[in-house]
Amino acid sequence: MQIKYYAKKISLSILLVLNILLFLLSVITFGAIFKSGYEFYKFNKDVSVLKPKWNNIETAQTKKYEIIRDWYENDRNHFKELLGSHSSMKDTIYKEYISLNKKLYEIDKLAYYDSKGYTLYSPELTEAYCALISAAKAREMLLYDITCGKVKDLNSYYSENLYYIINNKSTSQDKLIDIDKNFESYNQQKIIDTLSNLHLPDHFYYGLKIFFVNAHTKTELGFFNRNSMGENNFIVVYNQPTEEMIHTTIHEFGHLVENKILYEFKKNKDGFLINEENKQAMLEYAKIYNKTSYYTNYDDYSLEKWGNSLNENFAEDFASLYDLSPKDTLWQGDHKKEVEYFIQRKIANKYINNFPLIKSAKITSPDNSSEITLPFNMDCNFYTKSSKVNIKLDILPIKGKNIKVSVYSDDYYNCIPINSKNEATITLPKKGQYDIYIESSASDNSLGTMVHCSNFKIVYDSN
C-alpha cells in the first residue's frame, strides 16, 4: 500500500511538472517579434516565435492573444510617459520607432509568401502586425508633430483598444467581438490550394496581402480594400467555419478581379491617371442578368441593398465558379458559363501591362530601415535624421518606362529618375517635411502618368 501511495504521489508530481511545462509552452509567443534594442514597458520576457501552423493549433494558445493585448496596453502606457516628456525623450522615441519598423519587417518574413506574389498572415501574425503597426504609427505621428510643433493628446496617437488596422485602414466602425477560441476553422493549406486553382494571370496576385483575423464583426465576414491605382490591394477575412472562410476568401478575391476588369484608368484634371468605374463593362455584365441599370454604392447595414449591388453580385458570381456554395446576392439564375466567359474575355482583352507594376519599395537611410508596400493610399511619414534617403523599388518584369521620384516641399522641388538597379537616392537640403511621389509613364504615351504613391512624406529632422 505504501509503495502504491508513493507511486501515486510521484505520478501526480510528474503530472504537475508536465502541466507547468504545457502552460509555459502556451505562453511562448512572439516575444522575438517584439524583442528589440530597447526594453518595452513591463515586457522583458525572453520568449520566442512559434511559426503559425493553422491545422495544428491548440486551444491553449489563446494565451498568445492575451499576451499581445497585454503588450499593447502596456506599450500604450509607456507611450503616454514618452508623450508627457516628449521634448526630452525624442531620441528614445526615435530609437523605438526604428526598432518597431524592423520588427514589422520580421513579421512579413514569418508570413507565408506564395510564388504567385501574394502573402498570407495567420491570425497570430495579424494580431502582432496590428499591435506593432499601431505602436510604430503612434511614434511616427508624434515625431512628425514634434518637428512641426503641434503635439496632440494620447488618443490622437494611440487608441485605447487594439483595432485591426491594416496599413492605416480600420476594419469598420463596428467593434470586433472578443477573440474566438475555436482555431479549427483555419486551414492554411486549403486556402493556398484554393487560390492556386483560380484561373487568373499571376500578376493579379502580385503584392496582395491577405490577413486572417481570429474575431468576428456584426456586419462583415471579410472585406477587400480597393486601391485607387488598382494594384497591391489587401484582403481581411474574419473567423468562420472552414468552408465559409474559403468562400469568403474567394468572394473578396472576386472584388480584386472586379477592380481589374470592371474599372479603367482615366485622367483627372491634373493629367494623372485614376481608377474609375468602367460603365460600359459594368453594363455588359449586368445584361447577363437582363438588367439595364445597376448601382455599386450601398449601405453596409442593408442586406437588400448589398444583395442587389453589382459589385457584390460579381464577387458572389466569381466565388460560385470555384465552390458549391449558393449565391447570397439577389441576382439569381444559372449564368455560370456566361459569367466565366465574360471574365476570361475581359482578362484577355485588358491591357494591364502598359504600366510597370511595383510590388514594394524599401525606404532606407544610414540610420533607419523600413519597408512600405506601394501604392497604398495611406498617410505614411518616414522619419529620418539623415539628409540622404534611398528608395529601392521591387518592380515586376513588365515593360514600362520613365519611373521617377518627385520630391516637393514649400520651397523645393527635385525629380530623381530610378536607375538600372531600380533605386533612387534623395538628398534633402534642410530640415522639414517633403512630399514624395513615385510616378511612371506607360509604354503607350497617350495614357499619361500614373502616380503609384500619393500620401508618402519624408520628415527630415537634423537635430
GROMACS .gro file of C-alpha atoms in nm:
model
  463
    1MET     CA    1   0.000   0.000   0.000
    2GLN     CA    2   0.283   0.238   0.089
    3ILE     CA    3   0.457   0.166  -0.241
    4LYS     CA    4   0.132   0.239  -0.427
    5TYR     CA    5   0.093   0.559  -0.226
    6TYR     CA    6   0.442   0.682  -0.316
    7ALA     CA    7   0.398   0.571  -0.680
    8LYS     CA    8   0.074   0.768  -0.697
    9LYS     CA    9   0.244   1.068  -0.536
   10ILE     CA   10   0.531   1.053  -0.787
   11SER     CA   11   0.281   1.025  -1.075
   12LEU     CA   12   0.094   1.329  -0.950
   13SER     CA   13   0.423   1.521  -0.921
   14ILE     CA   14   0.515   1.427  -1.279
   15LEU     CA   15   0.173   1.536  -1.400
   16LEU     CA   16   0.212   1.865  -1.214
   17VAL     CA   17   0.550   1.928  -1.378
   18LEU     CA   18   0.407   1.839  -1.720
   19ASN     CA   19   0.115   2.075  -1.667
   20ILE     CA   20   0.354   2.355  -1.573
   21LEU     CA   21   0.561   2.287  -1.885
   22LEU     CA   22   0.249   2.287  -2.103
   23PHE     CA   23   0.142   2.618  -1.952
   24LEU     CA   24   0.483   2.768  -2.019
   25LEU     CA   25   0.469   2.644  -2.379
   26SER     CA   26   0.127   2.803  -2.420
   27VAL     CA   27   0.265   3.145  -2.334
   28ILE     CA   28   0.568   3.116  -2.562
   29THR     CA   29   0.473   3.368  -2.824
   30PHE     CA   30   0.617   3.630  -3.043
   31GLY     CA   31   0.849   3.786  -2.788
   32ALA     CA   32   1.113   3.750  -3.053
   33ILE     CA   33   0.899   3.975  -3.271
   34PHE     CA   34   0.869   4.237  -3.001
   35LYS     CA   35   1.220   4.194  -2.863
   36SER     CA   36   1.423   4.493  -2.975
   37GLY     CA   37   1.705   4.730  -2.892
   38TYR     CA   38   1.502   4.891  -2.617
   39GLU     CA   39   1.314   4.750  -2.318
   40PHE     CA   40   0.939   4.757  -2.361
   41TYR     CA   41   0.734   4.864  -2.066
   42LYS     CA   42   0.674   4.554  -1.847
   43PHE     CA   43   0.755   4.325  -2.136
   44ASN     CA   44   1.101   4.181  -2.087
   45LYS     CA   45   1.029   3.809  -2.102
   46ASP     CA   46   1.272   3.604  -2.308
   47VAL     CA   47   1.025   3.428  -2.535
   48SER     CA   48   1.039   3.305  -2.890
   49VAL     CA   49   0.825   3.296  -3.203
   50LEU     CA   50   0.610   2.998  -3.292
   51LYS     CA   51   0.560   2.993  -3.667
   52PRO     CA   52   0.190   2.952  -3.746
   53LYS     CA   53   0.066   2.605  -3.835
   54TRP     CA   54  -0.305   2.660  -3.868
   55ASN     CA   55  -0.400   2.294  -3.887
   56ASN     CA   56  -0.220   2.211  -3.562
   57ILE     CA   57  -0.300   2.487  -3.314
   58GLU     CA   58  -0.421   2.406  -2.963
   59THR     CA   59  -0.687   2.594  -2.772
   60ALA     CA   60  -0.431   2.674  -2.501
   61GLN     CA   61  -0.263   2.908  -2.746
   62THR     CA   62  -0.532   3.170  -2.685
   63LYS     CA   63  -0.272   3.281  -2.428
   64LYS     CA   64  -0.078   3.424  -2.722
   65TYR     CA   65  -0.358   3.668  -2.795
   66GLU     CA   66  -0.377   3.768  -2.429
   67ILE     CA   67  -0.005   3.842  -2.428
   68ILE     CA   68  -0.038   4.064  -2.736
   69ARG     CA   69  -0.329   4.252  -2.582
   70ASP     CA   70  -0.131   4.295  -2.258
   71TRP     CA   71   0.171   4.417  -2.454
   72TYR     CA   72  -0.045   4.665  -2.642
   73GLU     CA   73  -0.193   4.806  -2.320
   74ASN     CA   74   0.147   4.827  -2.152
   75ASP     CA   75   0.313   4.987  -2.453
   76ARG     CA   76   0.035   5.245  -2.468
   77ASN     CA   77   0.107   5.331  -2.103
   78HIS     CA   78   0.476   5.353  -2.186
   79PHE     CA   79   0.398   5.578  -2.482
   80LYS     CA   80   0.189   5.800  -2.253
   81GLU     CA   81   0.502   5.859  -2.043
   82LEU     CA   82   0.703   5.938  -2.356
   83LEU     CA   83   0.434   6.178  -2.468
   84GLY     CA   84   0.442   6.358  -2.133
   85SER     CA   85   0.817   6.419  -2.171
   86HIS     CA   86   0.836   6.431  -2.550
   87SER     CA   87   1.076   6.726  -2.570
   88SER     CA   88   1.348   6.543  -2.376
   89MET     CA   89   1.260   6.193  -2.498
   90LYS     CA   90   1.274   6.248  -2.874
   91ASP     CA   91   1.584   6.032  -2.921
   92THR     CA   92   1.421   5.748  -2.727
   93ILE     CA   93   1.103   5.777  -2.932
   94TYR     CA   94   1.314   5.772  -3.249
   95LYS     CA   95   1.502   5.455  -3.145
   96GLU     CA   96   1.178   5.280  -3.060
   97TYR     CA   97   1.031   5.384  -3.393
   98ILE     CA   98   1.329   5.227  -3.576
   99SER     CA   99   1.301   4.906  -3.375
  100LEU     CA  100   0.928   4.869  -3.434
  101ASN     CA  101   0.972   4.911  -3.811
  102LYS     CA  102   1.234   4.636  -3.811
  103LYS     CA  103   1.000   4.406  -3.619
  104LEU     CA  104   0.723   4.469  -3.871
  105TYR     CA  105   0.963   4.355  -4.140
  106GLU     CA  106   1.036   4.040  -3.937
  107ILE     CA  107   0.664   3.963  -3.923
  108ASP     CA  108   0.649   3.985  -4.302
  109LYS     CA  109   0.927   3.725  -4.318
  110LEU     CA  110   0.729   3.491  -4.090
  111ALA     CA  111   0.417   3.513  -4.308
  112TYR     CA  112   0.354   3.268  -4.592
  113TYR     CA  113   0.470   3.411  -4.924
  114ASP     CA  114   0.349   3.236  -5.239
  115SER     CA  115   0.544   3.228  -5.564
  116LYS     CA  116   0.246   3.391  -5.737
  117GLY     CA  117   0.322   3.703  -5.534
  118TYR     CA  118   0.066   3.713  -5.251
  119THR     CA  119   0.125   3.687  -4.875
  120LEU     CA  120  -0.090   3.516  -4.610
  121TYR     CA  121  -0.087   3.631  -4.247
  122SER     CA  122  -0.208   3.384  -3.985
  123PRO     CA  123  -0.441   3.511  -3.709
  124GLU     CA  124  -0.148   3.533  -3.469
  125LEU     CA  125   0.068   3.728  -3.711
  126THR     CA  126  -0.225   3.957  -3.795
  127GLU     CA  127  -0.271   4.031  -3.425
  128ALA     CA  128   0.101   4.102  -3.381
  129TYR     CA  129   0.112   4.304  -3.705
  130CYS     CA  130  -0.174   4.528  -3.591
  131ALA     CA  131  -0.027   4.580  -3.245
  132LEU     CA  132   0.313   4.669  -3.390
  133ILE     CA  133   0.185   4.894  -3.666
  134SER     CA  134  -0.029   5.083  -3.412
  135ALA     CA  135   0.273   5.132  -3.185
  136ALA     CA  136   0.502   5.234  -3.474
  137LYS     CA  137   0.238   5.467  -3.617
  138ALA     CA  138   0.195   5.639  -3.281
  139ARG     CA  139   0.566   5.719  -3.262
  140GLU     CA  140   0.581   5.817  -3.628
  141MET     CA  141   0.299   6.069  -3.587
  142LEU     CA  142   0.442   6.205  -3.263
  143LEU     CA  143   0.787   6.259  -3.417
  144TYR     CA  144   0.624   6.442  -3.706
  145ASP     CA  145   0.418   6.662  -3.469
  146ILE     CA  146   0.722   6.738  -3.251
  147THR     CA  147   0.905   6.855  -3.563
  148CYS     CA  148   0.606   7.070  -3.661
  149GLY     CA  149   0.543   7.194  -3.305
  150LYS     CA  150   0.182   7.071  -3.277
  151VAL     CA  151   0.176   6.780  -3.028
  152LYS     CA  152  -0.173   6.641  -2.951
  153ASP     CA  153  -0.329   6.423  -2.679
  154LEU     CA  154  -0.273   6.049  -2.624
  155ASN     CA  155  -0.586   5.924  -2.804
  156SER     CA  156  -0.486   6.114  -3.118
  157TYR     CA  157  -0.184   5.884  -3.147
  158TYR     CA  158  -0.271   5.561  -2.969
  159SER     CA  159  -0.619   5.409  -2.944
  160GLU     CA  160  -0.724   5.267  -2.609
  161ASN     CA  161  -0.834   4.942  -2.775
  162LEU     CA  162  -0.643   4.734  -3.028
  163TYR     CA  163  -0.820   4.764  -3.361
  164TYR     CA  164  -0.738   4.557  -3.664
  165ILE     CA  165  -0.561   4.831  -3.853
  166ILE     CA  166  -0.413   4.719  -4.182
  167ASN     CA  167  -0.195   4.987  -4.342
  168ASN     CA  168  -0.380   5.268  -4.168
  169LYS     CA  169  -0.725   5.130  -4.257
  170SER     CA  170  -0.952   5.014  -3.974
  171THR     CA  171  -1.183   4.723  -4.049
  172SER     CA  172  -1.503   4.920  -3.988
  173GLN     CA  173  -1.678   5.140  -3.736
  174ASP     CA  174  -1.823   4.820  -3.594
  175LYS     CA  175  -1.628   4.698  -3.290
  176LEU     CA  176  -1.494   4.345  -3.311
  177ILE     CA  177  -1.630   4.076  -3.081
  178ASP     CA  178  -1.375   3.917  -2.846
  179ILE     CA  179  -1.133   3.663  -2.988
  180ASP     CA  180  -1.272   3.321  -3.069
  181LYS     CA  181  -1.126   3.013  -2.900
  182ASN     CA  182  -1.203   2.786  -3.195
  183PHE     CA  183  -0.893   2.756  -3.411
  184GLU     CA  184  -1.003   2.452  -3.611
  185SER     CA  185  -1.152   2.657  -3.894
  186TYR     CA  186  -0.812   2.786  -4.010
  187ASN     CA  187  -0.670   2.561  -4.278
  188GLN     CA  188  -0.379   2.735  -4.445
  189GLN     CA  189  -0.305   2.464  -4.696
  190LYS     CA  190  -0.664   2.454  -4.815
  191ILE     CA  191  -0.659   2.831  -4.868
  192ILE     CA  192  -0.332   2.807  -5.063
  193ASP     CA  193  -0.469   2.523  -5.276
  194THR     CA  194  -0.788   2.720  -5.347
  195LEU     CA  195  -0.602   3.033  -5.455
  196SER     CA  196  -0.367   2.833  -5.677
  197ASN     CA  197  -0.667   2.689  -5.863
  198LEU     CA  198  -0.815   3.025  -5.961
  199HIS     CA  199  -0.783   3.072  -6.338
  200LEU     CA  200  -0.607   3.407  -6.325
  201PRO     CA  201  -0.279   3.551  -6.454
  202ASP     CA  202  -0.004   3.566  -6.192
  203HIS     CA  203   0.007   3.946  -6.196
  204PHE     CA  204  -0.341   3.951  -6.037
  205TYR     CA  205  -0.178   3.816  -5.721
  206TYR     CA  206   0.128   4.042  -5.708
  207GLY     CA  207   0.156   4.250  -5.392
  208LEU     CA  208  -0.171   4.117  -5.244
  209LYS     CA  209  -0.175   4.070  -4.867
  210ILE     CA  210  -0.441   3.850  -4.704
  211PHE     CA  211  -0.495   3.891  -4.330
  212PHE     CA  212  -0.691   3.636  -4.127
  213VAL     CA  213  -0.844   3.768  -3.805
  214ASN     CA  214  -0.947   3.543  -3.518
  215ALA     CA  215  -1.256   3.753  -3.437
  216HIS     CA  216  -1.596   3.846  -3.574
  217THR     CA  217  -1.785   4.161  -3.657
  218LYS     CA  218  -2.161   4.202  -3.654
  219THR     CA  219  -2.185   4.301  -4.019
  220GLU     CA  220  -1.884   4.163  -4.210
  221LEU     CA  221  -1.729   3.826  -4.291
  222GLY     CA  222  -1.437   3.996  -4.463
  223PHE     CA  223  -1.352   4.289  -4.686
  224PHE     CA  224  -1.137   4.390  -4.980
  225ASN     CA  225  -0.952   4.720  -4.981
  226ARG     CA  226  -0.970   4.863  -5.333
  227ASN     CA  227  -0.675   5.085  -5.401
  228SER     CA  228  -0.732   5.372  -5.642
  229MET     CA  229  -0.437   5.256  -5.852
  230GLY     CA  230  -0.580   4.907  -5.895
  231GLU     CA  231  -0.278   4.714  -5.767
  232ASN     CA  232  -0.124   4.590  -5.441
  233ASN     CA  233  -0.451   4.560  -5.252
  234PHE     CA  234  -0.527   4.368  -4.934
  235ILE     CA  235  -0.799   4.135  -4.807
  236VAL     CA  236  -0.916   4.078  -4.450
  237VAL     CA  237  -1.108   3.760  -4.358
  238TYR     CA  238  -1.270   3.705  -4.016
  239ASN     CA  239  -1.308   3.377  -3.830
  240GLN     CA  240  -1.585   3.146  -3.955
  241PRO     CA  241  -1.625   2.774  -4.035
  242THR     CA  242  -1.368   2.647  -4.284
  243GLU     CA  243  -1.592   2.616  -4.591
  244GLU     CA  244  -1.746   2.959  -4.529
  245MET     CA  245  -1.398   3.103  -4.481
  246ILE     CA  246  -1.290   2.960  -4.816
  247HIS     CA  247  -1.599   3.109  -4.980
  248THR     CA  248  -1.537   3.449  -4.819
  249THR     CA  249  -1.173   3.446  -4.932
  250ILE     CA  250  -1.273   3.373  -5.294
  251HIS     CA  251  -1.556   3.630  -5.272
  252GLU     CA  252  -1.310   3.901  -5.164
  253PHE     CA  253  -1.072   3.787  -5.437
  254GLY     CA  254  -1.364   3.840  -5.675
  255HIS     CA  255  -1.363   4.206  -5.574
  256LEU     CA  256  -0.997   4.221  -5.674
  257VAL     CA  257  -1.082   4.073  -6.016
  258GLU     CA  258  -1.372   4.317  -6.048
  259ASN     CA  259  -1.133   4.601  -5.974
  260LYS     CA  260  -0.909   4.483  -6.257
  261ILE     CA  261  -1.170   4.428  -6.528
  262LEU     CA  262  -1.470   4.648  -6.438
  263TYR     CA  263  -1.265   4.962  -6.371
  264GLU     CA  264  -1.047   5.164  -6.603
  265PHE     CA  265  -0.777   5.427  -6.582
  266LYS     CA  266  -0.894   5.780  -6.660
  267LYS     CA  267  -0.712   6.111  -6.641
  268ASN     CA  268  -0.804   6.357  -6.369
  269LYS     CA  269  -0.783   6.736  -6.402
  270ASP     CA  270  -0.409   6.726  -6.330
  271GLY     CA  271  -0.341   6.471  -6.602
  272PHE     CA  272  -0.271   6.185  -6.359
  273LEU     CA  273  -0.444   5.850  -6.402
  274ILE     CA  274  -0.711   5.741  -6.156
  275ASN     CA  275  -0.909   5.418  -6.144
  276GLU     CA  276  -1.283   5.472  -6.200
  277GLU     CA  277  -1.584   5.260  -6.289
  278ASN     CA  278  -1.596   5.137  -6.647
  279LYS     CA  279  -1.968   5.190  -6.700
  280GLN     CA  280  -1.974   5.012  -7.035
  281ALA     CA  281  -1.813   4.696  -6.894
  282MET     CA  282  -2.041   4.702  -6.589
  283LEU     CA  283  -2.350   4.735  -6.804
  284GLU     CA  284  -2.231   4.449  -7.024
  285TYR     CA  285  -2.203   4.232  -6.712
  286ALA     CA  286  -2.545   4.344  -6.582
  287LYS     CA  287  -2.707   4.243  -6.911
  288ILE     CA  288  -2.612   3.881  -6.840
  289TYR     CA  289  -2.892   3.908  -6.582
  290ASN     CA  290  -3.119   4.101  -6.821
  291LYS     CA  291  -3.059   4.423  -6.628
  292THR     CA  292  -3.024   4.760  -6.798
  293SER     CA  293  -2.936   4.954  -6.480
  294TYR     CA  294  -2.731   4.886  -6.170
  295TYR     CA  295  -2.572   5.053  -5.867
  296THR     CA  296  -2.242   4.997  -5.689
  297ASN     CA  297  -2.267   5.211  -5.375
  298TYR     CA  298  -2.483   5.090  -5.087
  299ASP     CA  299  -2.531   5.095  -4.710
  300ASP     CA  300  -2.337   4.813  -4.542
  301TYR     CA  301  -2.618   4.763  -4.294
  302SER     CA  302  -2.886   4.699  -4.560
  303LEU     CA  303  -2.883   4.336  -4.675
  304GLU     CA  304  -3.122   4.414  -4.958
  305LYS     CA  305  -2.900   4.692  -5.091
  306TRP     CA  306  -2.596   4.467  -5.052
  307GLY     CA  307  -2.768   4.182  -5.233
  308ASN     CA  308  -2.871   4.398  -5.530
  309SER     CA  309  -2.537   4.574  -5.584
  310LEU     CA  310  -2.341   4.489  -5.896
  311ASN     CA  311  -2.011   4.466  -5.708
  312GLU     CA  312  -2.132   4.212  -5.455
  313ASN     CA  313  -2.311   4.007  -5.718
  314PHE     CA  314  -1.994   3.992  -5.927
  315ALA     CA  315  -1.792   3.876  -5.623
  316GLU     CA  316  -2.052   3.607  -5.547
  317ASP     CA  317  -2.051   3.501  -5.913
  318PHE     CA  318  -1.673   3.469  -5.905
  319ALA     CA  319  -1.685   3.263  -5.585
  320SER     CA  320  -1.957   3.035  -5.727
  321LEU     CA  321  -1.723   2.939  -6.013
  322TYR     CA  322  -1.490   2.769  -5.763
  323ASP     CA  323  -1.709   2.634  -5.483
  324LEU     CA  324  -2.057   2.487  -5.445
  325SER     CA  325  -2.193   2.746  -5.202
  326PRO     CA  326  -2.519   2.909  -5.317
  327LYS     CA  327  -2.508   3.278  -5.404
  328ASP     CA  328  -2.617   3.512  -5.126
  329THR     CA  329  -2.695   3.803  -5.357
  330LEU     CA  330  -3.032   3.870  -5.523
  331TRP     CA  331  -2.924   3.840  -5.886
  332GLN     CA  332  -3.022   3.477  -5.932
  333GLY     CA  333  -3.026   3.229  -6.219
  334ASP     CA  334  -2.776   2.985  -6.369
  335HIS     CA  335  -2.537   3.210  -6.558
  336LYS     CA  336  -2.207   3.044  -6.470
  337LYS     CA  337  -2.099   2.983  -6.829
  338GLU     CA  338  -2.181   3.337  -6.940
  339VAL     CA  339  -2.006   3.487  -6.634
  340GLU     CA  340  -1.695   3.272  -6.679
  341TYR     CA  341  -1.675   3.363  -7.048
  342PHE     CA  342  -1.722   3.732  -6.965
  343ILE     CA  343  -1.442   3.725  -6.705
  344GLN     CA  344  -1.194   3.535  -6.921
  345ARG     CA  345  -1.265   3.758  -7.222
  346LYS     CA  346  -1.218   4.076  -7.020
  347ILE     CA  347  -0.894   3.946  -6.871
  348ALA     CA  348  -0.762   3.856  -7.218
  349ASN     CA  349  -0.851   4.199  -7.358
  350LYS     CA  350  -0.730   4.401  -7.061
  351TYR     CA  351  -0.414   4.598  -7.132
  352ILE     CA  352  -0.285   4.575  -6.777
  353ASN     CA  353   0.080   4.563  -6.879
  354ASN     CA  354   0.104   4.918  -7.007
  355PHE     CA  355   0.244   5.040  -6.675
  356PRO     CA  356   0.526   4.889  -6.472
  357LEU     CA  357   0.385   4.722  -6.163
  358ILE     CA  358   0.562   4.799  -5.836
  359LYS     CA  359   0.542   4.523  -5.577
  360SER     CA  360   0.703   4.717  -5.294
  361ALA     CA  361   0.952   4.987  -5.208
  362LYS     CA  362   1.215   4.969  -4.939
  363ILE     CA  363   1.293   5.308  -4.793
  364THR     CA  364   1.628   5.330  -4.615
  365SER     CA  365   1.867   5.586  -4.473
  366PRO     CA  366   2.201   5.537  -4.296
  367ASP     CA  367   2.031   5.536  -3.955
  368ASN     CA  368   1.699   5.367  -4.028
  369SER     CA  369   1.535   5.092  -4.228
  370SER     CA  370   1.170   5.050  -4.311
  371GLU     CA  371   0.960   4.887  -4.580
  372ILE     CA  372   0.649   5.043  -4.730
  373THR     CA  373   0.424   4.848  -4.965
  374LEU     CA  374   0.306   5.063  -5.254
  375PRO     CA  375   0.077   5.201  -5.372
  376PHE     CA  376  -0.142   5.202  -5.059
  377ASN     CA  377  -0.319   5.533  -5.020
  378MET     CA  378  -0.206   5.587  -4.664
  379ASP     CA  379  -0.061   5.872  -4.465
  380CYS     CA  380   0.291   5.741  -4.423
  381ASN     CA  381   0.569   5.952  -4.273
  382PHE     CA  382   0.923   5.821  -4.299
  383TYR     CA  383   1.110   5.992  -4.016
  384THR     CA  384   1.486   6.025  -4.052
  385LYS     CA  385   1.780   6.215  -3.909
  386SER     CA  386   1.985   6.169  -4.224
  387SER     CA  387   1.980   6.405  -4.521
  388LYS     CA  388   2.009   6.108  -4.759
  389VAL     CA  389   1.727   5.861  -4.819
  390ASN     CA  390   1.741   5.566  -5.059
  391ILE     CA  391   1.433   5.424  -5.231
  392LYS     CA  392   1.463   5.077  -5.384
  393LEU     CA  393   1.168   4.954  -5.589
  394ASP     CA  394   1.076   4.592  -5.642
  395ILE     CA  395   0.941   4.613  -5.997
  396LEU     CA  396   0.778   4.325  -6.180
  397PRO     CA  397   0.931   4.225  -6.514
  398ILE     CA  398   0.671   4.412  -6.717
  399LYS     CA  399   0.766   4.671  -6.973
  400GLY     CA  400   0.708   5.034  -6.886
  401LYS     CA  401   0.934   5.334  -6.884
  402ASN     CA  402   1.043   5.653  -6.711
  403ILE     CA  403   0.989   5.573  -6.345
  404LYS     CA  404   1.086   5.870  -6.133
  405VAL     CA  405   1.069   6.000  -5.777
  406SER     CA  406   0.947   6.357  -5.734
  407VAL     CA  407   1.030   6.545  -5.414
  408TYR     CA  408   0.832   6.852  -5.309
  409SER     CA  409   0.831   7.099  -5.021
  410ASP     CA  410   0.707   7.457  -4.989
  411ASP     CA  411   1.026   7.594  -5.145
  412TYR     CA  412   1.192   7.291  -5.303
  413TYR     CA  413   1.136   7.052  -5.596
  414ASN     CA  414   1.354   6.781  -5.742
  415CYS     CA  415   1.294   6.490  -5.976
  416ILE     CA  416   1.518   6.182  -5.949
  417PRO     CA  417   1.500   5.905  -6.212
  418ILE     CA  418   1.507   5.543  -6.100
  419ASN     CA  419   1.837   5.389  -6.212
  420SER     CA  420   1.901   5.050  -6.372
  421LYS     CA  421   1.906   4.890  -6.024
  422ASN     CA  422   1.557   5.032  -5.959
  423GLU     CA  423   1.698   5.271  -5.699
  424ALA     CA  424   1.699   5.644  -5.638
  425THR     CA  425   1.883   5.841  -5.372
  426ILE     CA  426   1.720   6.157  -5.239
  427THR     CA  427   1.932   6.433  -5.084
  428LEU     CA  428   1.727   6.661  -4.860
  429PRO     CA  429   1.858   7.019  -4.847
  430LYS     CA  430   1.734   7.110  -4.497
  431LYS     CA  431   1.520   7.006  -4.203
  432GLY     CA  432   1.150   6.982  -4.281
  433GLN     CA  433   0.870   6.782  -4.443
  434TYR     CA  434   0.887   6.657  -4.804
  435ASP     CA  435   0.608   6.509  -5.015
  436ILE     CA  436   0.721   6.213  -5.223
  437TYR     CA  437   0.552   6.095  -5.544
  438ILE     CA  438   0.660   5.784  -5.734
  439GLU     CA  439   0.543   5.827  -6.092
  440SER     CA  440   0.567   5.622  -6.410
  441SER     CA  441   0.462   5.656  -6.770
  442ALA     CA  442   0.324   5.374  -6.983
  443SER     CA  443   0.463   5.211  -7.293
  444ASP     CA  444   0.171   5.389  -7.461
  445ASN     CA  445   0.242   5.763  -7.424
  446SER     CA  446  -0.122   5.858  -7.476
  447LEU     CA  447  -0.222   5.706  -7.142
  448GLY     CA  448  -0.043   5.969  -6.934
  449THR     CA  449   0.131   5.937  -6.599
  450MET     CA  450   0.042   5.710  -6.309
  451VAL     CA  451   0.117   5.814  -5.950
  452HIS     CA  452   0.190   5.497  -5.753
  453CYS     CA  453   0.210   5.666  -5.416
  454SER     CA  454   0.046   5.996  -5.326
  455ASN     CA  455   0.045   6.023  -4.944
  456PHE     CA  456   0.407   5.946  -4.866
  457LYS     CA  457   0.611   6.202  -4.673
  458ILE     CA  458   0.968   6.213  -4.552
  459VAL     CA  459   1.022   6.406  -4.230
  460TYR     CA  460   1.386   6.513  -4.201
  461ASP     CA  461   1.486   6.620  -3.852
  462SER     CA  462   1.854   6.709  -3.845
  463ASN     CA  463   1.865   6.755  -3.465
   0.00000   0.00000   0.00000
